Coordinates of C-alpha atoms in Angstrom, one line a residue:
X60 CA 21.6 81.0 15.3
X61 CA 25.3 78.7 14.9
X62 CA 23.0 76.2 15.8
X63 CA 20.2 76.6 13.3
X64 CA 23.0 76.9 10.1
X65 CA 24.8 73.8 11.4
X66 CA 21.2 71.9 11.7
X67 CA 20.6 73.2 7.8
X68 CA 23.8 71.6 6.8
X69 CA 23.4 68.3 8.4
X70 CA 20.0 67.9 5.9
X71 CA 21.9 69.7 3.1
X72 CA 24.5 66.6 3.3
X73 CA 21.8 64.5 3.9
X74 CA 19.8 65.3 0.9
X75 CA 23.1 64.8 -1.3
X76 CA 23.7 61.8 0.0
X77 CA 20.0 60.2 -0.7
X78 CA 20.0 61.4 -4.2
X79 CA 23.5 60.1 -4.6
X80 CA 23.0 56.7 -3.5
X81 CA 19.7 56.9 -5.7
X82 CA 21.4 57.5 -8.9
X83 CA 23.9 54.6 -7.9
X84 CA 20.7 52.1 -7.9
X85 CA 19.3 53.5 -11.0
X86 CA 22.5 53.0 -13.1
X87 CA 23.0 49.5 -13.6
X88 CA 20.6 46.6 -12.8
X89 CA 22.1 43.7 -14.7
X90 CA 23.9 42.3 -11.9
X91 CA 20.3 41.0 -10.4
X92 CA 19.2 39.1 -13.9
X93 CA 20.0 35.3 -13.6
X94 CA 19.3 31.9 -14.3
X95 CA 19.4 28.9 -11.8
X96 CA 19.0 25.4 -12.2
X97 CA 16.7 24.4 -9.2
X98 CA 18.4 21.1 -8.5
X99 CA 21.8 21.6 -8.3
X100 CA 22.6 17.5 -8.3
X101 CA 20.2 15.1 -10.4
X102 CA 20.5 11.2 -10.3
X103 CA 19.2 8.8 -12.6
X104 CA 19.1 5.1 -13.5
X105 CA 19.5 4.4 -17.4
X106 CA 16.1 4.4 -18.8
X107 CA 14.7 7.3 -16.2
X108 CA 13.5 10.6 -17.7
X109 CA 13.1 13.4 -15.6
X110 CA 11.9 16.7 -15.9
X111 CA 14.4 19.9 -14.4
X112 CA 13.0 23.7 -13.7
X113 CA 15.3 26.8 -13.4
X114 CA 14.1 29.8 -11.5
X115 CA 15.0 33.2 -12.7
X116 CA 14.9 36.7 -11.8
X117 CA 11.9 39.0 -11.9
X118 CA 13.2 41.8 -14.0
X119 CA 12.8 40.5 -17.1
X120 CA 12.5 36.3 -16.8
X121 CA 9.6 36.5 -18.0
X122 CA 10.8 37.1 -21.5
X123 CA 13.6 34.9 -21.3
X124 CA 13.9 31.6 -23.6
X125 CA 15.4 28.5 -22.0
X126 CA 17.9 26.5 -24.1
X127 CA 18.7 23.1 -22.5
X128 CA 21.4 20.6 -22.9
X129 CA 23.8 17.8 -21.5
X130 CA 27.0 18.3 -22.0
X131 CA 27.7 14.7 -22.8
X132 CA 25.1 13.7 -25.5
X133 CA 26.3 10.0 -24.7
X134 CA 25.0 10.0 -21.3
X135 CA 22.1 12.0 -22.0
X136 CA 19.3 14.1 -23.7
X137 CA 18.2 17.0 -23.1
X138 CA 14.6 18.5 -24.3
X139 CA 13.1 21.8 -23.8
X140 CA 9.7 21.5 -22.5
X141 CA 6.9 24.7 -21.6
X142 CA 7.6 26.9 -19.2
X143 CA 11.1 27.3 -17.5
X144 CA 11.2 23.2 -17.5
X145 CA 13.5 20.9 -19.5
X146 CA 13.6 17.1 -19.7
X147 CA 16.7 14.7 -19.2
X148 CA 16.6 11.3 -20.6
X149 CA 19.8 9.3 -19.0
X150 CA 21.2 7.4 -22.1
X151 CA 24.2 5.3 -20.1
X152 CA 26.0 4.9 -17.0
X153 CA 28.5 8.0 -16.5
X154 CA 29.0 11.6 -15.0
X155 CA 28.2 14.5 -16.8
X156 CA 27.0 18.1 -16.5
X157 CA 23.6 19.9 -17.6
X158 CA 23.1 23.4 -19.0
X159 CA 20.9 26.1 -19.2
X160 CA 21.3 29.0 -20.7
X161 CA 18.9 31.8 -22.5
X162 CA 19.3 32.3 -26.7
X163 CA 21.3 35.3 -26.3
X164 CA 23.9 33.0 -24.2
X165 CA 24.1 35.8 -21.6
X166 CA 22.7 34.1 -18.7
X167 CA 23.6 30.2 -18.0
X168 CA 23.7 27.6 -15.2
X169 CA 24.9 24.0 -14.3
X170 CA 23.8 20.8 -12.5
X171 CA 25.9 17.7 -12.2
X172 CA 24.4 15.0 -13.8
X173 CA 24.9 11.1 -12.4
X174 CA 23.8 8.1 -14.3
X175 CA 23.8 4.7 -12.8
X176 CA 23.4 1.2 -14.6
X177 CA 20.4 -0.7 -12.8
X178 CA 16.8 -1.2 -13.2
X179 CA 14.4 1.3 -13.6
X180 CA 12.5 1.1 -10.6
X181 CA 8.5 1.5 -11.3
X182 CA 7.1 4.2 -9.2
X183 CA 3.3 4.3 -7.8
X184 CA 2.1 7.4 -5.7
X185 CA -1.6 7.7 -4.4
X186 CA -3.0 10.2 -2.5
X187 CA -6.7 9.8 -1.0
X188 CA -8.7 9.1 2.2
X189 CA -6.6 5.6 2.8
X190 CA -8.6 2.8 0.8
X191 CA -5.7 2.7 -1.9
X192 CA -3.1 2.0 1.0
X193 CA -5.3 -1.2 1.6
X194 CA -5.8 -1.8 -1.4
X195 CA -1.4 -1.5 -2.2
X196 CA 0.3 -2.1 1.0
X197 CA 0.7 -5.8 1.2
X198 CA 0.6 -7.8 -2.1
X199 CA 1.1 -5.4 -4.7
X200 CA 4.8 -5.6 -4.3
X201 CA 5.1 -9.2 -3.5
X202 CA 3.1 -9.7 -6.8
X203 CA 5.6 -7.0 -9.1
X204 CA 8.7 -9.2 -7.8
X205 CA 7.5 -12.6 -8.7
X206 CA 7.0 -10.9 -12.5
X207 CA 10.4 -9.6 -12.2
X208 CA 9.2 -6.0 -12.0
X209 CA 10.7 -4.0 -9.8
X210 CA 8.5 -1.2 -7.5
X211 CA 8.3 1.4 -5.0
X212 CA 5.3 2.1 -4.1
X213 CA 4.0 5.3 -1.8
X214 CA 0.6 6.1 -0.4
X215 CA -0.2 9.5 1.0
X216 CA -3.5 9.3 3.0
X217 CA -5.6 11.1 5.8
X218 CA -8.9 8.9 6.7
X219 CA -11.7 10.1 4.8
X220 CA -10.2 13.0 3.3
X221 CA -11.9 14.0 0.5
X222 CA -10.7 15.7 -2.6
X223 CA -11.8 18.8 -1.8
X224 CA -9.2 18.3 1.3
X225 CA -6.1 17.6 -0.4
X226 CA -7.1 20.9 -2.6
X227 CA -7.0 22.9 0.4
X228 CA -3.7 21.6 2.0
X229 CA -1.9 21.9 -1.0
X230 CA -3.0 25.7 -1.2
X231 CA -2.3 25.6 3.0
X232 CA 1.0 24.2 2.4
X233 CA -0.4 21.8 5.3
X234 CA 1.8 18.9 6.8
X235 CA -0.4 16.9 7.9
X236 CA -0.3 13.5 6.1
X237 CA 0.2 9.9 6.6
X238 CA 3.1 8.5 4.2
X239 CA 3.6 4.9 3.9
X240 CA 6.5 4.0 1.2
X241 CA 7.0 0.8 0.3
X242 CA 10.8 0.5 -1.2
X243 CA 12.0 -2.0 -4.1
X244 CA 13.3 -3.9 -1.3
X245 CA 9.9 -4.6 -0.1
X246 CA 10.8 -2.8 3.1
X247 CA 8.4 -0.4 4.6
X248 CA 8.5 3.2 6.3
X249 CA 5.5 5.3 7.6
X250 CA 6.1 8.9 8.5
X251 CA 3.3 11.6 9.5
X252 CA 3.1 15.0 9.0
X253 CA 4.3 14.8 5.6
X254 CA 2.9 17.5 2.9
X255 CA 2.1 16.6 -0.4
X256 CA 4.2 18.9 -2.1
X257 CA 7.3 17.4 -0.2
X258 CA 6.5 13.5 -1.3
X259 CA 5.4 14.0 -5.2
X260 CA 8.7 16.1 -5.5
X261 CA 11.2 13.7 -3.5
X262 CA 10.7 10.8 -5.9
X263 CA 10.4 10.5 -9.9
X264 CA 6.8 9.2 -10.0
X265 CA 5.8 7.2 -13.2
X266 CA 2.4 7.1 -12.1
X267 CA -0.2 9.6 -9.5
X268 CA -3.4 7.9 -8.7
X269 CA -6.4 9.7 -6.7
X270 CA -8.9 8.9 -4.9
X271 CA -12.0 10.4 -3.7
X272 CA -13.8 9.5 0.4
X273 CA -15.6 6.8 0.6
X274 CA -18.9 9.2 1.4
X275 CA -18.4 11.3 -1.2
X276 CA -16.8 8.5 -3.8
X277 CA -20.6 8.5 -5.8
X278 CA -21.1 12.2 -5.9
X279 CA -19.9 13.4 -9.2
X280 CA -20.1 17.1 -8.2
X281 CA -16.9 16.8 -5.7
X282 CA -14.6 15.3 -8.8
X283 CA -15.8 18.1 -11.2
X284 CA -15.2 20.8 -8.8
X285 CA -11.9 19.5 -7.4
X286 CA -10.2 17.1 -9.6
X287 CA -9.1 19.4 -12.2
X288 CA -7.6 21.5 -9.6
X289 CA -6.2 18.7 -7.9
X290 CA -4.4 17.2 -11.2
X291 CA -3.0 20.7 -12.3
X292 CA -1.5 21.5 -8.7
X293 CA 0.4 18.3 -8.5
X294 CA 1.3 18.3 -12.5
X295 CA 3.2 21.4 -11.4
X296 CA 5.9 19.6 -9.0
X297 CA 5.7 16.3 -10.7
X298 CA 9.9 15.3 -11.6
X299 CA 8.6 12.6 -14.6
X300 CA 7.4 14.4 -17.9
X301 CA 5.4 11.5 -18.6
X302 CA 3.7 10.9 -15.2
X303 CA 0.4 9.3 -15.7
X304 CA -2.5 10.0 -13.4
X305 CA -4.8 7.0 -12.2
X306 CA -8.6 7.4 -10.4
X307 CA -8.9 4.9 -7.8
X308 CA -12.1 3.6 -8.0
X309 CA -13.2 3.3 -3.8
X310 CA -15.5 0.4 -2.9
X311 CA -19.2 0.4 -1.7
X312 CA -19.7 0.6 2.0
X313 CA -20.2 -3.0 4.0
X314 CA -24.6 -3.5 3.8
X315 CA -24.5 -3.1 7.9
X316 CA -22.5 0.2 7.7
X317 CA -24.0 2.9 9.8
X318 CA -21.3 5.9 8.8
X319 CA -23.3 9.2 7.9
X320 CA -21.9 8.8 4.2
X321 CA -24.0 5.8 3.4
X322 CA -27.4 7.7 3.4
X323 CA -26.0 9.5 0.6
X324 CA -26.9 6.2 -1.4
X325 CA -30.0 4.8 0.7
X326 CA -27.9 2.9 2.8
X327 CA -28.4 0.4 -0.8
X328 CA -24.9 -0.9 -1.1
X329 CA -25.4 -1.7 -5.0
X330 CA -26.9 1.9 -5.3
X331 CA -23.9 3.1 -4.1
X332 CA -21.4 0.9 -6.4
X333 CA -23.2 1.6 -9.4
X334 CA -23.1 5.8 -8.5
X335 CA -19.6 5.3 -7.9
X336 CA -18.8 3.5 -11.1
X337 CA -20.7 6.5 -12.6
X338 CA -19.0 9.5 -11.1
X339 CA -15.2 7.9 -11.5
X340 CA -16.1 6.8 -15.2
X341 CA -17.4 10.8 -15.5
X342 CA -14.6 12.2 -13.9
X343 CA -12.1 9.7 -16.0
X344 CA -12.6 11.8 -19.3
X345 CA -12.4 15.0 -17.6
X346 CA -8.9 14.9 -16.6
X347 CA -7.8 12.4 -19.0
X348 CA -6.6 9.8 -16.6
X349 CA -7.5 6.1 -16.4
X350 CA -9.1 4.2 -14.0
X351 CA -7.9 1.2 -11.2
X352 CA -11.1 -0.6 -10.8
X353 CA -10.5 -1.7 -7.5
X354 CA -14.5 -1.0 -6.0
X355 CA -15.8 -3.5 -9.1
X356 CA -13.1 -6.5 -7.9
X357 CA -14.6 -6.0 -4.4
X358 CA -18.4 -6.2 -6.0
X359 CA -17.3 -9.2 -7.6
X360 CA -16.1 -10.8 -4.6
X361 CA -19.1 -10.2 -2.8
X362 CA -20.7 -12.3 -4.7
X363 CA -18.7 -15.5 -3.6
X364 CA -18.9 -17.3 -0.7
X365 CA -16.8 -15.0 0.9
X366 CA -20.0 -12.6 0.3
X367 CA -19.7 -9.4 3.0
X368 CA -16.8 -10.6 5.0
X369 CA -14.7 -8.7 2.0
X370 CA -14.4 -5.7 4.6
X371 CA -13.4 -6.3 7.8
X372 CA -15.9 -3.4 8.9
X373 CA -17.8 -1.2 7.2
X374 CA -15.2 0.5 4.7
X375 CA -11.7 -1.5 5.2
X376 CA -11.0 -4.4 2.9
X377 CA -9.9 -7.9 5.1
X378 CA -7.0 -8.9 5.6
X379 CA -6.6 -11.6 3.1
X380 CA -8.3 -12.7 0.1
X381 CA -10.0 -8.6 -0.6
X382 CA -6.6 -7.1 0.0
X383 CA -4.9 -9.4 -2.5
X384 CA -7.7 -9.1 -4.5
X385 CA -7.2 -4.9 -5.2
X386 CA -4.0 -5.6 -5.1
X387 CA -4.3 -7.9 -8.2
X388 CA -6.3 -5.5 -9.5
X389 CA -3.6 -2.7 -9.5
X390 CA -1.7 -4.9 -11.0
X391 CA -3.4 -5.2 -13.9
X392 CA -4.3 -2.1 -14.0
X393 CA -0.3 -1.2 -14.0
X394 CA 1.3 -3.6 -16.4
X395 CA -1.9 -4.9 -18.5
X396 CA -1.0 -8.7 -17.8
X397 CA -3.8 -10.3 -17.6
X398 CA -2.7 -13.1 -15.1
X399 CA -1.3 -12.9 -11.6
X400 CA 1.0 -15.9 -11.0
X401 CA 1.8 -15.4 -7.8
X402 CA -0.3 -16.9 -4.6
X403 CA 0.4 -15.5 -1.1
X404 CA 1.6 -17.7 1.6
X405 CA -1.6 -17.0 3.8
X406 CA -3.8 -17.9 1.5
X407 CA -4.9 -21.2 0.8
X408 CA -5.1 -21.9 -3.2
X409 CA -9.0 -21.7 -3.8
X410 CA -9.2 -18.1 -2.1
X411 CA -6.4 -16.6 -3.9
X412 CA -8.2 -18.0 -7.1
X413 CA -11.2 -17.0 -6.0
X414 CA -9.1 -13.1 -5.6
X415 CA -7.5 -13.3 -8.5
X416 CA -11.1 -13.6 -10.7
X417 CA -12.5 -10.8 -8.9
X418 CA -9.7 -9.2 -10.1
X419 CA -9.4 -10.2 -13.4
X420 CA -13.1 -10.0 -14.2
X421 CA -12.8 -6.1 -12.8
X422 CA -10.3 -5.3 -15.6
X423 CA -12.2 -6.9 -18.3
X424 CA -15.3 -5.4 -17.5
X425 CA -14.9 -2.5 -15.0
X426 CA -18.2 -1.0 -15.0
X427 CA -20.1 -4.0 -14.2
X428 CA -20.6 -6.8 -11.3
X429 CA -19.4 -10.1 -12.4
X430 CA -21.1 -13.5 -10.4
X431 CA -18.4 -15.9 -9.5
X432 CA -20.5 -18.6 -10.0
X433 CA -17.5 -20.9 -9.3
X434 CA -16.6 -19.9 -6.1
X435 CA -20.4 -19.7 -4.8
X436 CA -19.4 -22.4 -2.1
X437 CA -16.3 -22.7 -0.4
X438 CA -14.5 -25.8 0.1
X439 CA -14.9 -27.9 3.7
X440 CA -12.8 -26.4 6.9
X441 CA -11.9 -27.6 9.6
X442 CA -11.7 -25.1 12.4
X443 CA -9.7 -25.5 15.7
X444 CA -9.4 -23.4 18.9
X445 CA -6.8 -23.8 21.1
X446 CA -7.4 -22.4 24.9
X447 CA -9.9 -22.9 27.6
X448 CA -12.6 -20.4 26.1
X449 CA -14.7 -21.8 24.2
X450 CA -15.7 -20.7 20.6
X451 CA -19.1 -21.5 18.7
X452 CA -19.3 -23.8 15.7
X453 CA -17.9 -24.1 13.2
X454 CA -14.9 -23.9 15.9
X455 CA -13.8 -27.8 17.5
X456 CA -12.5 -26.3 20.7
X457 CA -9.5 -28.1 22.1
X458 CA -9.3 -26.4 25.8
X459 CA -6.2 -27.5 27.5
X460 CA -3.3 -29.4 25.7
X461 CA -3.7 -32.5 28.5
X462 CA -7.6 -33.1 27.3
X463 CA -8.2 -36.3 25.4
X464 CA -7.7 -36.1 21.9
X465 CA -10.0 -34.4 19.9
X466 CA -12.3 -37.1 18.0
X467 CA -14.4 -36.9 14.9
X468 CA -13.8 -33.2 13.9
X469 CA -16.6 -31.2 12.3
X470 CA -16.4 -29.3 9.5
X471 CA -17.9 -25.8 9.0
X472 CA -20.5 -27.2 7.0
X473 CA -21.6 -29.0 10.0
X474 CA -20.5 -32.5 8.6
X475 CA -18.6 -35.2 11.5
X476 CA -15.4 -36.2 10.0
X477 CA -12.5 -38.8 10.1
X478 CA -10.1 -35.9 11.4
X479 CA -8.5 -36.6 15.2
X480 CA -6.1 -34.1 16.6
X481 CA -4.1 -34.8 20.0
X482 CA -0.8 -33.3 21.3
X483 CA 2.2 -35.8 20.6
X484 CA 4.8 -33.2 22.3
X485 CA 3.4 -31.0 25.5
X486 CA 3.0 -27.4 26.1
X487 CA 3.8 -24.8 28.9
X488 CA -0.1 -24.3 29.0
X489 CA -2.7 -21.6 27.9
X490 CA -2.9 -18.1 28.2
X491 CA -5.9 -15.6 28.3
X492 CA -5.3 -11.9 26.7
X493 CA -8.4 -11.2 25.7
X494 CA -7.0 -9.8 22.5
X495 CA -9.5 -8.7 19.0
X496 CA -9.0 -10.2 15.5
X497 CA -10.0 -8.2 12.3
X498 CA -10.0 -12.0 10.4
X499 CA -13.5 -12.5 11.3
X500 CA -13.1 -15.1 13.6
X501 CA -14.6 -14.6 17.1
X502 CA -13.0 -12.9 19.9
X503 CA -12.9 -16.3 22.0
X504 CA -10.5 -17.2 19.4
X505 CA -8.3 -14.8 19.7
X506 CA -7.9 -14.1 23.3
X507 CA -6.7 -17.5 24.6
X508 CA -4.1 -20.0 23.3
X509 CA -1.6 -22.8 23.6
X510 CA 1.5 -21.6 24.1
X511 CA 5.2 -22.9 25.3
X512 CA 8.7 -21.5 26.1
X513 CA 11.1 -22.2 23.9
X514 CA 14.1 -22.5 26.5
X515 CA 12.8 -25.3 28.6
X516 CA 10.1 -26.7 25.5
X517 CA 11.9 -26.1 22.5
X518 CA 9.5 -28.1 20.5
X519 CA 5.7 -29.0 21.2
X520 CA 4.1 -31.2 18.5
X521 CA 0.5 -32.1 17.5
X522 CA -0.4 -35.3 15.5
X523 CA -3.8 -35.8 13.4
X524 CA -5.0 -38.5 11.9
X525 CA -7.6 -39.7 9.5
X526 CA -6.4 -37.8 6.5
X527 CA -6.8 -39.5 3.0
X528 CA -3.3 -40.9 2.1
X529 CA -3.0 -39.0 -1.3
X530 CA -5.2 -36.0 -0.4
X531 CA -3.0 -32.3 -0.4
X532 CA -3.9 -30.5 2.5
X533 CA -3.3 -26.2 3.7
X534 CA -2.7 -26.0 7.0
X535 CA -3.6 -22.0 8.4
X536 CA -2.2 -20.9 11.8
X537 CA -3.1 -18.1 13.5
X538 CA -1.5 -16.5 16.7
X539 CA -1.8 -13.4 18.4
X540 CA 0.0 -12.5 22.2
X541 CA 1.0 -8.7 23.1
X542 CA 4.0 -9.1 23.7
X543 CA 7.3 -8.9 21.8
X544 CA 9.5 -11.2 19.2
X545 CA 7.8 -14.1 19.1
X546 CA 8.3 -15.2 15.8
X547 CA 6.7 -19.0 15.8
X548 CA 7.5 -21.2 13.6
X549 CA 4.7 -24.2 12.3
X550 CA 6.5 -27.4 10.7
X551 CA 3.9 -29.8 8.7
X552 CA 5.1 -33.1 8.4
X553 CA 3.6 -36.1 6.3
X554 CA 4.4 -37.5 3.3
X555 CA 6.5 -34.3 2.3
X556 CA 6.6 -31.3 4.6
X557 CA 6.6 -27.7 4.8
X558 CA 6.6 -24.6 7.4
X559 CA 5.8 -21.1 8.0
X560 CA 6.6 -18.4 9.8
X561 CA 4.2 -16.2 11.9
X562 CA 5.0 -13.0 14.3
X563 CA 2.7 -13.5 16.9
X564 CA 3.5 -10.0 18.8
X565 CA -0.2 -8.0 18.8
X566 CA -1.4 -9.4 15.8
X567 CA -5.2 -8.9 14.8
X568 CA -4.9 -10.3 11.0
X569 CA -1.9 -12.1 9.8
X570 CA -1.9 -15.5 9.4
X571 CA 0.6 -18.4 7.8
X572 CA -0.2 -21.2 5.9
X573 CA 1.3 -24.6 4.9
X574 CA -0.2 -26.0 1.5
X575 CA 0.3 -29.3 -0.3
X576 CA 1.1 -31.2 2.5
X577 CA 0.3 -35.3 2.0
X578 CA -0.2 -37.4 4.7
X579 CA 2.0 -40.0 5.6
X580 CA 0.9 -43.9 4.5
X581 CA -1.3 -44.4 8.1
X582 CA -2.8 -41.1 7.1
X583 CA -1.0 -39.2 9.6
X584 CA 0.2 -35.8 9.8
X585 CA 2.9 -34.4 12.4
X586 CA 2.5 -30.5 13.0
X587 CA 5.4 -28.8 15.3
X588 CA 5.7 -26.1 16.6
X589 CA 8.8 -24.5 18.0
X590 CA 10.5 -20.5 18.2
X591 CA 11.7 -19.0 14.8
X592 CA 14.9 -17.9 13.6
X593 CA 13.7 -14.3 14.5
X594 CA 11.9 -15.1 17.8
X595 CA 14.5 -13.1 20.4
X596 CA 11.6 -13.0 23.0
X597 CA 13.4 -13.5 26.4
X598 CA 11.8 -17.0 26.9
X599 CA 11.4 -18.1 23.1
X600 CA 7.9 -18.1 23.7
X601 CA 5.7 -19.7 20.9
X602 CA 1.9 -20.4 20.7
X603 CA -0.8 -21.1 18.6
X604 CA -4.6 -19.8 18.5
X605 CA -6.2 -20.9 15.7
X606 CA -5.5 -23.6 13.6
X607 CA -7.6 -24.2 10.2
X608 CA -7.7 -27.4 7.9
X609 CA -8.8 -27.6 4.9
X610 CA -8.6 -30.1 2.0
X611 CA -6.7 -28.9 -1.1
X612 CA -9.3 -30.9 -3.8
X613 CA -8.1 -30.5 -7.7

């Protein structure tokens, strides 16, 4: 029985104690209502505008009203903007705090504010299925700096994702991308496993551009379904108030492609351009966003010389003259000037004119193919390879650097000319790697060479003659080993003289080039080779595949 009563009082107690600890809840809540400033630091150059979020609690935020402001009006603006967002405009260099704070001045928070003199970097985001990293990775920069215009550009990418894709990650919260940024240094850093929500909020993007797969680029049902969604899901992380949003336009697959996607067009290559310019033109006035016309400057360089060796296979854009071709495209597309000053080193003149209309032409009329009637015929090369395999015309195959000189060089138009090459200073020998090119040369080119080292032959020369005294002449070089740091450098030497730098180490597609060299009075040129300042390889090796001549005209 004791026990029973003592049992009764333990729940008696226990009772009390519940509704005690109830009523303590119930009493007062407004030690849970706040306001916070998500970024408790912001950084800005003068110039930058950027937009700020608060969170706040869930018992009655949503009736709050944001007031923002700077505490220093000479440093910066404030703005309110929807939602629980304001925008900061950074007026001059200097420290200063931000506010926010409801209109009954109850609730407020702070975020130091830094403002640094500089130039307002430019920044470019895309997010696609990889085309716009060709299309943005290697000129683009080089061509902002020579107009003075600082850039950082980023490309977030999985191969052939399609729109519908980057829907479903963001709602996934998935990891799972490629990230290539390219800083205003011209530096570059790739990272994967990067989410999208992670990249659009790390940087202050002034523009977004998307792009839809290459199979499903002509299909206007995948940009009405998923674009909208895709725009609105970003718009909600994006820092910049004024972000723009770009449509990349993809280009056609190449005519031999045999990917799955293609019979979505007929395997017609010009079917599938002109359903492509259809669906991104479509999907252009449904989100409001305008369009890089990068798939019409490819169409348009098709239609030179250069014809279907654009791509390097069938969907990938070659390593020179299509990539600097979108890349002047974006350009344009970007800034509105409507000329591109700047030439690559690899290219010789005519090709990065002949880029540079493709582009131009795009902008001007997006929607249409335009014939390059000028550049219908390229200009006479003069191809050499340089190693004991053999390569077919138009290729002059000089097989071991003791052979005789090489005599009455043809040109790839067949023609014999005045050209002889022989080697003046001697080489180590030749080695056979059996290494690819993407350049569209043939594999025999690529996988045997001349080659030297540095420590006991710090210099090996060629000399070639019959050149027309007065002429200007690009000299392209081309050298690929897999092995490490060795940087060669390639000294022309005539009448005036010029060199270029080439990393050699497992190299498929870059190339350097020497232009507006004159030959000497006997119509002689001198071309060295020798280690560059960067070459750290143990035995200063240097070499040479491919070497590719060609007269500079008017």
């Amino acid at each position: 029985m004791k026990s029973i009563k003592f049992i009764f009082c333990i729940l008696v107690l226990a009772v009390i104690a519940l509704v005690s600890c109830s009523d303590n809840n119930d009493v007062d809540l407004s030690n849970r209502k706040f306001v916070r400033i998500d970024q408790s630091s912001v950084y800005l150059t003068v110039g930058e505008k950027i937009k700020v979020t608060a969170t706040v609690d869930e018992i009655a935020g949503g009736s709050y009203k944001l007031l923002w402001s700077v505490l220093d009006p000479n440093v910066a603006t404030a703005e309110n903007l929807d939602g629980n967002a304001g925008a900061i405009t950074a007026i001059t260099a200097g420290k200063t705090v931000i506010k926010v704070e409801t209109v009954d001045k109850k609730l407020m928070y702070f975020a130091d504010l830094t403002v640094t003199e500089g130039e307002k970097a430019v920044k470019v985001l895309t997010i696609g299925s990889g085309m716009a990293n060709d299309a943005t990775s290697n000129y683009l920069h080089d061509i902002a700096k020579n107009a003075g215009i600082s850039l950082v550009i980023g490309n977030m990418y999985i191969e052939g994702a399609s729109l519908e894709d980057h829907v479903k990650n963001i709602k996934d919260n998935q990891a799972v991308y490629q990230y290539n940024r390219i800083a205003v240094d011209g530096s570059s850093n790739t990272q994967s496993g990067q989410s999208l929500k992670s990249v659009i909020k790390s940087e202050n993007w002034d523009y977004i551009a998307f792009e839809e797969s290459l199979a499903l680029a002509g299909r206007q049902e995948g940009y009405q379904t998923n674009l909208p969604q895709l725009v609105e899901l970003v718009n909600s992380w994006a820092t910049n108030p004024d972000v723009k949003y770009l449509l990349h336009q993809p280009w056609a697959y190449a005519k031999s492609a045999t990917e799955d996607g293609f019979a979505n067009y007929g395997r017609d290559q010009l079917k599938m351009y002109n359903a492509i310019v259809e669906a991104v033109w479509a999907a252009k006035e449904s989100v409001q966003a305008d369009v890089v016309p990068s798939g019409t400057a490819i169409q348009n360089g098709r239609t030179s010389y250069i014809g279907e060796e654009m791509l390097q296979d069938a969907s990938h854009l070659n390593a020179n003259t299509a990539k600097f071709a979108a890349a002047c495209t974006w350009f344009e597309a970007l800034f509105g000037q409507n000329e591109v000053s700047y030439s690559p080193d690899n290219l010789i003149n005519y090709d990065a004119k002949l880029a540079k209309a493709a582009a131009h032409n795009a902008i001007v009329d997006s929607r249409t193919v335009t014939e390059l009637v000028e550049y219908k015929e390229s200009p006479a090369r003069v191809y050499i390879d340089f190693g004991p395999i053999e390569s077919p015309a138009p290729f002059n195959n000089y097989r071991f650097p003791g052979d005789p000189a090489l005599e009455n060089l043809k040109d790839d138009k067949g023609n014999t000319t005045p050209f002889c090459l022989q080697v003046e200073k001697g080489f180590t020998g030749t080695l056979e790697r059996g290494l690819e090119n993407t350049l569209g040369f043939p594999k025999s080119a690529s996988e045997d060479m001349f080659f030297s080292d540095g420590i006991a032959i710090p210099v090996s020369s060629f000399r070639m003659s019959g050149l027309t005294k007065g002429e200007k002449y690009t000299f392209t070089f081309y050298g690929h080993i897999n092995d490490n740091n060795t940087q060669t450098e390639y000294r022309v030497i005539g009448a005036n003289e010029g060199s270029a730098y080439l990393v050699n180490d497992f190299n498929p597609d870059r190339v350097a080039a020497v232009k507006g060299i004159e030959p000497a009075e006997d119509g002689t040129i001198c071309i060295e080779l020798q280690p560059g300042p960067d070459n750290t390889q143990w035995a200063k090796f240097f070499g040479i595949n491919v070497m590719v001549v060609m007269p500079e005209g008017n």
